[in-house]
Short mmCIF file of C-alpha atoms in Angstrom, two decimals:
data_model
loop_
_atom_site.label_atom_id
_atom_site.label_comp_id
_atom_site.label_asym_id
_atom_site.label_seq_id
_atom_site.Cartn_x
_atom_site.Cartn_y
_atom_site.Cartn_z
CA UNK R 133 38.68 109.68 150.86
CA UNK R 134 39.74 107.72 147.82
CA UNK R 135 43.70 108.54 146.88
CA UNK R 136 43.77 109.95 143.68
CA UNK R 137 47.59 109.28 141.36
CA UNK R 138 48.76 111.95 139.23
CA UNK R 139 49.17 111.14 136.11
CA UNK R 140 52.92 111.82 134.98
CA UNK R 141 54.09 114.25 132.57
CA UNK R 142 55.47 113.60 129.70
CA UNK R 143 59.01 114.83 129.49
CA UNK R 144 59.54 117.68 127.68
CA UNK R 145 61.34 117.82 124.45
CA UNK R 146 64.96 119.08 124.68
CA UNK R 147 64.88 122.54 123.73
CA UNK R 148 66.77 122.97 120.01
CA UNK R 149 70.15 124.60 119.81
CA UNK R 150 70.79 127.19 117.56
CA UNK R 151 74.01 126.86 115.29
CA UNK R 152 75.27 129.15 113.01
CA UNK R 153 77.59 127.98 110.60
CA UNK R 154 78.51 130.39 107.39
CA UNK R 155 81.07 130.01 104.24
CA UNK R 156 83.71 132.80 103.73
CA UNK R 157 84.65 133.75 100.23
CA UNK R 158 81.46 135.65 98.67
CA UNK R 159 79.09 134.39 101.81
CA UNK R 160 80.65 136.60 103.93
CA UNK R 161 83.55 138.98 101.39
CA UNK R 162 82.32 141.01 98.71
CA UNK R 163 85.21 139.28 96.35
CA UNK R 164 87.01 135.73 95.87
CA UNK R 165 90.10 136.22 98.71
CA UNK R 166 92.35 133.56 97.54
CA UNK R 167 94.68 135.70 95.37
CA UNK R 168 95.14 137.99 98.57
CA UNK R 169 96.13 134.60 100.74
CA UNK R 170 98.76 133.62 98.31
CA UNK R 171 99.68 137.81 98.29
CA UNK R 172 100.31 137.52 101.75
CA UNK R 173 103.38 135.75 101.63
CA UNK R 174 104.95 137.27 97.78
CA UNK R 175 107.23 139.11 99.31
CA UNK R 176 109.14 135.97 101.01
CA UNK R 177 109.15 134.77 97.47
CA UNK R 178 112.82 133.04 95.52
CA UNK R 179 112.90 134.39 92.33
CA UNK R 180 112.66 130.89 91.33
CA UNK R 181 108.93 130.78 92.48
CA UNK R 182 106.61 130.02 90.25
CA UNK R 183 103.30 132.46 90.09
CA UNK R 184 100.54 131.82 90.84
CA UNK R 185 99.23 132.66 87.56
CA UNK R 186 100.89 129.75 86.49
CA UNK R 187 99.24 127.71 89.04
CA UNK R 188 95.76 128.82 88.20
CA UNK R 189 96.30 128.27 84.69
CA UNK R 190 97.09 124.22 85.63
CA UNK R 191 94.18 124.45 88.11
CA UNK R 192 91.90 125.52 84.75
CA UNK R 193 92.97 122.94 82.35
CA UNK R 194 92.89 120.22 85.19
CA UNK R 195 89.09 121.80 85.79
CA UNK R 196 88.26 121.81 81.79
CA UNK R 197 89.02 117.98 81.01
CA UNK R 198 87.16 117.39 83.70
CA UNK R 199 83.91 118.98 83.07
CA UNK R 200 84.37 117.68 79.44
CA UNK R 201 83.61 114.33 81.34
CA UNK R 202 80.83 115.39 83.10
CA UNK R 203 78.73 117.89 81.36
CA UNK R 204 77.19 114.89 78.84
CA UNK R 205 76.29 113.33 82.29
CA UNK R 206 74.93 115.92 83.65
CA UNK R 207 73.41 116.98 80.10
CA UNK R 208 71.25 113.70 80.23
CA UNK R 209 70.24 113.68 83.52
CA UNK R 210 68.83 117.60 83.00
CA UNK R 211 67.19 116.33 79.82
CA UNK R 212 65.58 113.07 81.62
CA UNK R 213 64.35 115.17 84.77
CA UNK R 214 66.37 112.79 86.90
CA UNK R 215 68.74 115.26 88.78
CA UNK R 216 68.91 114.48 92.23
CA UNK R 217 70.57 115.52 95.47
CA UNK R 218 72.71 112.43 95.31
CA UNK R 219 74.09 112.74 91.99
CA UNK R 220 74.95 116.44 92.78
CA UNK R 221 76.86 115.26 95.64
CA UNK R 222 78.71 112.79 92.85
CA UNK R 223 79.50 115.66 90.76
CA UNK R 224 81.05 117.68 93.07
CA UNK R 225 82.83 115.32 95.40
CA UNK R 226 84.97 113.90 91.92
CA UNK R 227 86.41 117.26 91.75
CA UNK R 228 88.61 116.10 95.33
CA UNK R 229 91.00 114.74 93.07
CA UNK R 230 91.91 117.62 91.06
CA UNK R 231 91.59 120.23 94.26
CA UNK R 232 94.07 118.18 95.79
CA UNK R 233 96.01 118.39 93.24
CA UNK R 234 96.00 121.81 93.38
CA UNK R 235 96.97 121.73 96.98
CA UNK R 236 99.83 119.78 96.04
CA UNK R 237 101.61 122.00 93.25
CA UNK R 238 101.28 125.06 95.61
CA UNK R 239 102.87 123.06 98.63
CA UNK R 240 105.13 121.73 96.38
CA UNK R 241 105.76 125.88 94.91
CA UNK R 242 106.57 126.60 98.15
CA UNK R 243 104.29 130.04 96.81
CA UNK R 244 103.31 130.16 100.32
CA UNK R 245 106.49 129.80 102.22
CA UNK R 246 107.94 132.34 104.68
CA UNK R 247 104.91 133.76 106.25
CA UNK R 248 103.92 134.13 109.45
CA UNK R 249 100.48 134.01 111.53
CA UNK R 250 100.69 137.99 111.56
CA UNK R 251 101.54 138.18 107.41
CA UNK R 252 98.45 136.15 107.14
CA UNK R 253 96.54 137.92 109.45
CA UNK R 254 97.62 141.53 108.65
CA UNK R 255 96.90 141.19 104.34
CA UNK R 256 93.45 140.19 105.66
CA UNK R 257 92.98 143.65 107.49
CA UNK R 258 94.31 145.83 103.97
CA UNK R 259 91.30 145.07 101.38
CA UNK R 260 89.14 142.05 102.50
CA UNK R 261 85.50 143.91 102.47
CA UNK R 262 82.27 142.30 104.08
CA UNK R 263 79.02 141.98 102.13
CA UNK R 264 77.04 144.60 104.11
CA UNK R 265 75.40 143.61 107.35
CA UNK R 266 77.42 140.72 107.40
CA UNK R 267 79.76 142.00 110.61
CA UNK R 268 76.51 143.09 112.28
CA UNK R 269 74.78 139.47 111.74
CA UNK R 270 77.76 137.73 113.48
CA UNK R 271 78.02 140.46 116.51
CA UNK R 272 74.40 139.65 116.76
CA UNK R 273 74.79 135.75 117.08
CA UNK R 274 77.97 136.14 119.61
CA UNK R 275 76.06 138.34 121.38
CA UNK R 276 73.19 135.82 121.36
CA UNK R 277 76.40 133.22 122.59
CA UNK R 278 75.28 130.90 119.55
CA UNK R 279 78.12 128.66 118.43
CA UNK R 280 79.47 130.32 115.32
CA UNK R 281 81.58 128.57 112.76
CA UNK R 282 82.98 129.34 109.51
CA UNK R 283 83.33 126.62 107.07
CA UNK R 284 85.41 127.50 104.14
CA UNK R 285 87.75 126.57 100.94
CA UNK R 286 90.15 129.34 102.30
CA UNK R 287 93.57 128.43 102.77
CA UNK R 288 94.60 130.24 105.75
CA UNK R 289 92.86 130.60 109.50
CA UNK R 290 94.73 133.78 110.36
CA UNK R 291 93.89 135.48 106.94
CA UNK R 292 90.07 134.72 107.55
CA UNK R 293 89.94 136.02 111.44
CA UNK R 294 92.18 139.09 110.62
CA UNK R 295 89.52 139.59 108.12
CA UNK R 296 86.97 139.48 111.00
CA UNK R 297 88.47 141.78 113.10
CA UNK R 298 89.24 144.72 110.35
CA UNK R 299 85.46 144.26 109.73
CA UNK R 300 84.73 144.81 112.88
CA UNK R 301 83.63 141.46 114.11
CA UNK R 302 85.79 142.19 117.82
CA UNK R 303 85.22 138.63 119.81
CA UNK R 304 86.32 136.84 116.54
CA UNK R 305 87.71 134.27 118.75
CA UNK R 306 84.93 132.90 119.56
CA UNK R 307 84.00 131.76 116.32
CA UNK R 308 85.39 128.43 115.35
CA UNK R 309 86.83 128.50 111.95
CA UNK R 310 87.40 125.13 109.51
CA UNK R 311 88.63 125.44 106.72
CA UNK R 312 92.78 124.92 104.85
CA UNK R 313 95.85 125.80 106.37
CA UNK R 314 99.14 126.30 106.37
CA UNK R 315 101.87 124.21 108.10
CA UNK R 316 103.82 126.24 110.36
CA UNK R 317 107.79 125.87 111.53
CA UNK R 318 107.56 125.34 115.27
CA UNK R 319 111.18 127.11 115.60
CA UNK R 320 110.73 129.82 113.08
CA UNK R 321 106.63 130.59 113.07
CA UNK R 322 106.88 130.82 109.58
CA UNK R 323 104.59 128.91 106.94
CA UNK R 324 106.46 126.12 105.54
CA UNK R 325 104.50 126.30 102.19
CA UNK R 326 102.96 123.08 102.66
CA UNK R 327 99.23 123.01 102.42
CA UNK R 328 97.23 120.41 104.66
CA UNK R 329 94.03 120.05 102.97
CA UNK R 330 90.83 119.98 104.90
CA UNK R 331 87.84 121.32 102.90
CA UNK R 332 88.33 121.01 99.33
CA UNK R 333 84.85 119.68 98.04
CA UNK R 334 81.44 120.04 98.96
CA UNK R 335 80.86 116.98 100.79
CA UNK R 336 83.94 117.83 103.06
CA UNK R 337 81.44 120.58 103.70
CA UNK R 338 79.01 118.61 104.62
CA UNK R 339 80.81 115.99 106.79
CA UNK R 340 81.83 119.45 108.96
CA UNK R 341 78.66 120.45 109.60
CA UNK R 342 77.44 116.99 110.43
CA UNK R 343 80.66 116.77 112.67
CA UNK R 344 79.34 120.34 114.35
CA UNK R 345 76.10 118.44 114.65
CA UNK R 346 77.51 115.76 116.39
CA UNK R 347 79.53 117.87 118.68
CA UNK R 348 76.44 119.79 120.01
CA UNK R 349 74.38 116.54 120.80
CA UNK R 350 77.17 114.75 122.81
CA UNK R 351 78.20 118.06 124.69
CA UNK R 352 74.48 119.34 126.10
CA UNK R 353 71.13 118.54 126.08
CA UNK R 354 70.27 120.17 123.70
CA UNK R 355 69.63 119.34 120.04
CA UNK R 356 71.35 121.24 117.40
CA UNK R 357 69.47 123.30 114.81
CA UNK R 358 72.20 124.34 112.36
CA UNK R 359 71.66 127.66 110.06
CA UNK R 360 74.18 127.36 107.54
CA UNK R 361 74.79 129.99 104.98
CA UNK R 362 76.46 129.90 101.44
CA UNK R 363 76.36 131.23 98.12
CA UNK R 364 77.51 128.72 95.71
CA UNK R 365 77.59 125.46 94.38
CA UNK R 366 79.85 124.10 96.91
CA UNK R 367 77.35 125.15 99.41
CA UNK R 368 74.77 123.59 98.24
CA UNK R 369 74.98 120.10 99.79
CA UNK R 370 75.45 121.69 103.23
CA UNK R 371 72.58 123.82 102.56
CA UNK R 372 70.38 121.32 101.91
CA UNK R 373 71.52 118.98 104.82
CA UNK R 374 71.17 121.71 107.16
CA UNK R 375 67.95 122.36 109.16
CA UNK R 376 67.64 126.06 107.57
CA UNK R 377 69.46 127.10 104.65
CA UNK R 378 70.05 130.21 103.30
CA UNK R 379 71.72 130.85 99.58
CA UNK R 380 72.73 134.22 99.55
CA UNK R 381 73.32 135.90 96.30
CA UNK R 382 72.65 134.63 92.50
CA UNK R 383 75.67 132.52 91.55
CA UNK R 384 74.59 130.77 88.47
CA UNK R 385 75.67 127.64 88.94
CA UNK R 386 74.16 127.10 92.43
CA UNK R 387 70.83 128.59 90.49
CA UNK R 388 70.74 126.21 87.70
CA UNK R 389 71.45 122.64 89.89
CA UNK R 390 68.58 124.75 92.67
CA UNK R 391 66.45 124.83 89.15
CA UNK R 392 67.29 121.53 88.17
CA UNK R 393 66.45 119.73 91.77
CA UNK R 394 63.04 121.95 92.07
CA UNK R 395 64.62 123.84 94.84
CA UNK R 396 63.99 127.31 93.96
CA UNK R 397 61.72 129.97 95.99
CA UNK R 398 58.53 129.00 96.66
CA UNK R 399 55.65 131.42 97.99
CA UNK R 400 54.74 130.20 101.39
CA UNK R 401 57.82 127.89 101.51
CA UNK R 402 57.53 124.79 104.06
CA UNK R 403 60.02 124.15 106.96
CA UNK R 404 63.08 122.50 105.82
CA UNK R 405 63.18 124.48 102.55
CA UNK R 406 66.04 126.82 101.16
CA UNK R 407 65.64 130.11 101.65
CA UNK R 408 67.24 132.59 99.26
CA UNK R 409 68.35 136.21 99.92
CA UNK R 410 70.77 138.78 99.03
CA UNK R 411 70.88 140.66 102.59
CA UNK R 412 72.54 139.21 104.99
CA UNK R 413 69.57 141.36 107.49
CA UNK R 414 67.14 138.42 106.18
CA UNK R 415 69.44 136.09 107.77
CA UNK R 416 69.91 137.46 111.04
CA UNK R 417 66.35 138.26 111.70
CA UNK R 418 65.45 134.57 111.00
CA UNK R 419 68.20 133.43 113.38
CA UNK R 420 66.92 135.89 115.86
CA UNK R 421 63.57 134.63 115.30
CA UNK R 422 64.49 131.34 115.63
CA UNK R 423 66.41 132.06 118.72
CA UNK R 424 62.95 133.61 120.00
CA UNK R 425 60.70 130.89 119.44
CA UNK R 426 62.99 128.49 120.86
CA UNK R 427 62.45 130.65 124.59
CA UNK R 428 58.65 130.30 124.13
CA UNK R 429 58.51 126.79 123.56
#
């Protein structure tokens, strides 16, 4: 009888790993959560402090000369139909000069001084409200055991997981947080006031999730498929470099540049393409979904 050879398979493709990444402050928070940071440590405060107040108003001229520079640039290119991805990523990466900035005069204001991890930690738990669903998404995708990461502008770790917790997200500690922070004595515990910067500009955003991709690859088999989440402008070149992006929300800056690149919703819209949403139960079904057709394949 004639031997027959069986003709090899063909390996199979690694199976994709879902990654959930997500930005804080109005992604996740009904409200902007700086001014509470900063609150967190007031009452460590010398008189001699300056406020914060004062600090914003610096941050707002800084932020006015230099949109005076940009907006004929950006003017023109609207006008010509010749916006593109990489001259969004421009734009918003020349801000890094005057966020640092920023860092620097409230490290140098010592506004932050005197806290500790719990100060941090514990103003988070008074007033920091989730968008709704929001806390149920995230129990969903720890439950799931995706890897769950915020990536934020926030300036303190502790403030954004003891916002977690109080909102009832309990194994918080299993999500990996990026974003600023403050230096801490190693004798005392307490914040020195100094600010390390970490992500202060969209493509810092976008260098952490490629990072997270990178991560993934050389740690399993598998090969990452990262969600990430955001609602403004600073999210937008993460969005875009991600495999699914959701904008949740209707900031109107993120709208116009999603106008001006031809990024808006579409009707049947093809893989690859933002997706746009103000319920954060849109989001965790597609995850889920995703998470699904990943076991039948």
């Amino acid at each position: 009888m004639p031997q027959t050879t069986a003709t090899p398979r063909s390996p199979r493709s690694p199976r994709p790993a879902v990654v959930v990444a997500v930005d804080f402050d109005k992604t996740l928070t009904v409200q902007d959560t700086v001014a509470q940071v900063v609150a967190a440590a007031s009452s460590h405060n010398h008189p001699q402090t300056p406020t914060f107040d004062s600090l914003v108003d610096a941050y707002v001229q800084d932020l006015a000369t230099h949109q005076s520079i940009w907006s004929p640039k950006i003017s023109n290119h609207v006008t010509t139909s010749s916006v593109t991805v990489g001259f969004l990523q421009a734009y918003l990466d020349s801000h890094r000069t005057i966020e640092h900035a920023s860092l620097a005069r409230i490290s140098a204001s010592k506004l932050m001084a005197g806290a500790s991890h719990t100060d941090f930690s514990i103003a988070a738990s008074k007033n920091v409200c989730f968008q709704p669903g929001a806390s149920t998404a995230l129990r969903r995708f720890l439950h799931l055991r995706l890897s769950t990461y915020i990536v934020s502008v926030n300036w303190s770790e502790d403030f954004i997981r003891g916002a977690l917790h109080a909102n009832g997200v309990e194994d918080a500690e299993h999500i990996q947080i990026i974003c600023n922070d403050p230096v801490f004595d190693c004798k005392t515990g307490l914040s020195t006031g100094e600010l390390v910067p970490r992500i202060t500009v969209a493509g810092d955003k976008v260098e952490a999730i490629r990072e997270i991709r990178r991560s993934v690859q050389e740690s399993s088999t598998h090969v990452p498929f990262i969600v990430y989440v955001g609602d403004s402008l600073t999210d937008l070149p993460a969005l875009i470099d991600a495999d699914l992006g959701f904008v949740i929300g209707n900031n109107s800056s993120a709208m116009s540049w999603c106008r001006w690149l031809d990024l808006l919703p579409q009707p049947d819209p093809p893989p690859g393409s933002l997706r746009f949403t103000n319920n954060w139960s849109d989001i965790e079904n597609a995850v889920v979904q995703k998470v699904l057709d990943n076991k039948q394949n």
